[in-house]
Amino acid sequence: MAENDWKQRLGVVYSTNPDFRYEQAEEAVEETLPPSRQHLRVTIDRRCRAGKQVTLVTGFKGSEDDLKELGRTLKVKCGVGGTAKDGEITIQGDFRDKVTELLVSMGYNAKRGN
């Protein structure tokens, strides 16, 4: 019965072919590049944050799980909060120098921006 779940087929036009089987396209999992091939940019951002500063790490190529794991490591090392989603790691506060040093020590190609 799970193959005939109607919620997954919303928006599909009716077919009169009795042999028709609805198939969903599988999402491709992005492969994470090794740290030496990653080119990360560490910048500071103040826009749309009520004047608060956050450190942004952009340029990560890989799976969402690996991004969250790297974000968790950076947050623990800096002792602050933050988030990791949509290919960006957000660290609360101005930790550009510390985050850049941590990433370089982990083997990433990281550069400090603005």
Tab-separated table of C-alpha atoms in Angstrom:
chain	number	residue	atom	x	y	z
A	1	MET	CA	0.000	0.000	0.000
A	2	ALA	CA	2.957	2.324	0.548
A	3	GLU	CA	3.644	2.285	-3.201
A	4	ASN	CA	0.176	3.742	-3.814
A	5	ASP	CA	0.414	6.656	-1.400
A	6	TRP	CA	-1.759	9.418	-2.907
A	7	LYS	CA	-0.003	12.284	-1.076
A	8	GLN	CA	3.192	11.681	-3.024
A	9	ARG	CA	1.290	11.872	-6.318
A	10	LEU	CA	-0.425	15.224	-5.855
A	11	GLY	CA	-0.260	17.301	-9.018
A	12	VAL	CA	0.078	14.255	-11.324
A	13	VAL	CA	-2.266	14.070	-14.311
A	14	TYR	CA	-4.539	11.007	-14.510
A	15	SER	CA	-3.347	8.215	-16.809
A	16	THR	CA	-5.634	5.763	-18.634
A	17	ASN	CA	-2.791	3.301	-19.163
A	18	PRO	CA	-3.446	0.309	-16.840
A	19	ASP	CA	0.279	-0.546	-16.751
A	20	PHE	CA	1.386	2.953	-15.672
A	21	ARG	CA	3.422	3.097	-12.472
A	22	TYR	CA	4.239	6.413	-10.875
A	23	GLU	CA	7.942	6.693	-10.030
A	24	GLN	CA	9.557	9.451	-8.029
A	25	ALA	CA	12.960	10.827	-8.899
A	26	GLU	CA	15.494	10.191	-6.164
A	27	GLU	CA	17.439	13.132	-4.826
A	28	ALA	CA	21.135	13.023	-5.583
A	29	VAL	CA	23.348	13.115	-2.495
A	30	GLU	CA	26.156	15.601	-2.921
A	31	GLU	CA	29.576	14.128	-2.196
A	32	THR	CA	31.668	16.023	0.339
A	33	LEU	CA	35.028	17.206	-0.934
A	34	PRO	CA	38.083	16.534	1.262
A	35	PRO	CA	39.153	19.478	3.459
A	36	SER	CA	42.206	20.247	1.312
A	37	ARG	CA	39.961	20.886	-1.728
A	38	GLN	CA	37.422	23.061	0.113
A	39	HIS	CA	37.749	26.829	-0.372
A	40	LEU	CA	35.983	28.522	2.530
A	41	ARG	CA	35.493	32.249	3.080
A	42	VAL	CA	35.068	33.576	6.639
A	43	THR	CA	33.268	36.944	6.734
A	44	ILE	CA	31.239	39.063	9.128
A	45	ASP	CA	27.612	40.001	8.523
A	46	ARG	CA	25.387	42.588	10.206
A	47	ARG	CA	22.481	42.772	7.764
A	48	CYS	CA	18.952	41.828	8.880
A	49	ARG	CA	20.166	40.898	12.359
A	50	ALA	CA	19.106	43.948	14.416
A	51	GLY	CA	22.684	45.274	14.536
A	52	LYS	CA	24.162	42.044	15.897
A	53	GLN	CA	27.331	40.642	14.330
A	54	VAL	CA	27.630	37.078	13.068
A	55	THR	CA	30.533	35.237	11.487
A	56	LEU	CA	29.624	33.534	8.195
A	57	VAL	CA	31.533	30.599	6.725
A	58	THR	CA	30.577	30.156	3.069
A	59	GLY	CA	31.774	27.997	0.187
A	60	PHE	CA	31.310	24.537	1.746
A	61	LYS	CA	30.751	21.806	-0.857
A	62	GLY	CA	29.232	18.650	0.531
A	63	SER	CA	26.361	16.962	2.296
A	64	GLU	CA	24.150	18.710	4.818
A	65	ASP	CA	25.222	16.285	7.574
A	66	ASP	CA	28.918	17.103	7.096
A	67	LEU	CA	28.097	20.818	7.105
A	68	LYS	CA	26.217	20.474	10.390
A	69	GLU	CA	29.071	18.473	11.914
A	70	LEU	CA	31.619	21.149	10.941
A	71	GLY	CA	29.290	23.842	12.287
A	72	ARG	CA	28.897	21.971	15.571
A	73	THR	CA	32.678	21.683	15.923
A	74	LEU	CA	33.205	25.408	15.298
A	75	LYS	CA	30.437	26.393	17.736
A	76	VAL	CA	31.933	24.224	20.489
A	77	LYS	CA	35.459	25.552	19.922
A	78	CYS	CA	34.226	29.179	20.002
A	79	GLY	CA	31.835	28.583	22.901
A	80	VAL	CA	28.894	30.316	21.211
A	81	GLY	CA	25.693	29.462	19.359
A	82	GLY	CA	24.958	29.419	15.678
A	83	THR	CA	23.485	27.400	12.850
A	84	ALA	CA	24.531	25.459	9.766
A	85	LYS	CA	22.182	25.305	6.777
A	86	ASP	CA	21.978	26.103	3.067
A	87	GLY	CA	25.742	25.748	2.596
A	88	GLU	CA	26.548	28.387	5.246
A	89	ILE	CA	27.703	28.195	8.848
A	90	THR	CA	26.605	31.084	11.056
A	91	ILE	CA	28.486	31.705	14.321
A	92	GLN	CA	27.138	34.329	16.732
A	93	GLY	CA	29.634	37.149	17.295
A	94	ASP	CA	32.816	38.332	15.596
A	95	PHE	CA	35.090	35.256	15.560
A	96	ARG	CA	36.653	35.675	12.107
A	97	ASP	CA	40.257	35.204	13.244
A	98	LYS	CA	39.553	32.271	15.552
A	99	VAL	CA	37.336	30.452	13.023
A	100	THR	CA	39.901	30.958	10.255
A	101	GLU	CA	42.666	29.529	12.454
A	102	LEU	CA	40.492	26.549	13.436
A	103	LEU	CA	39.598	25.770	9.809
A	104	VAL	CA	43.236	26.006	8.677
A	105	SER	CA	44.300	23.699	11.527
A	106	MET	CA	41.636	21.193	10.387
A	107	GLY	CA	43.141	21.222	6.886
A	108	TYR	CA	40.652	23.489	5.097
A	109	ASN	CA	41.661	26.282	2.694
A	110	ALA	CA	40.065	29.168	4.574
A	111	LYS	CA	40.508	32.876	3.994
A	112	ARG	CA	39.373	35.758	6.180
A	113	GLY	CA	37.090	38.183	4.390
A	114	ASN	CA	36.218	41.840	5.108
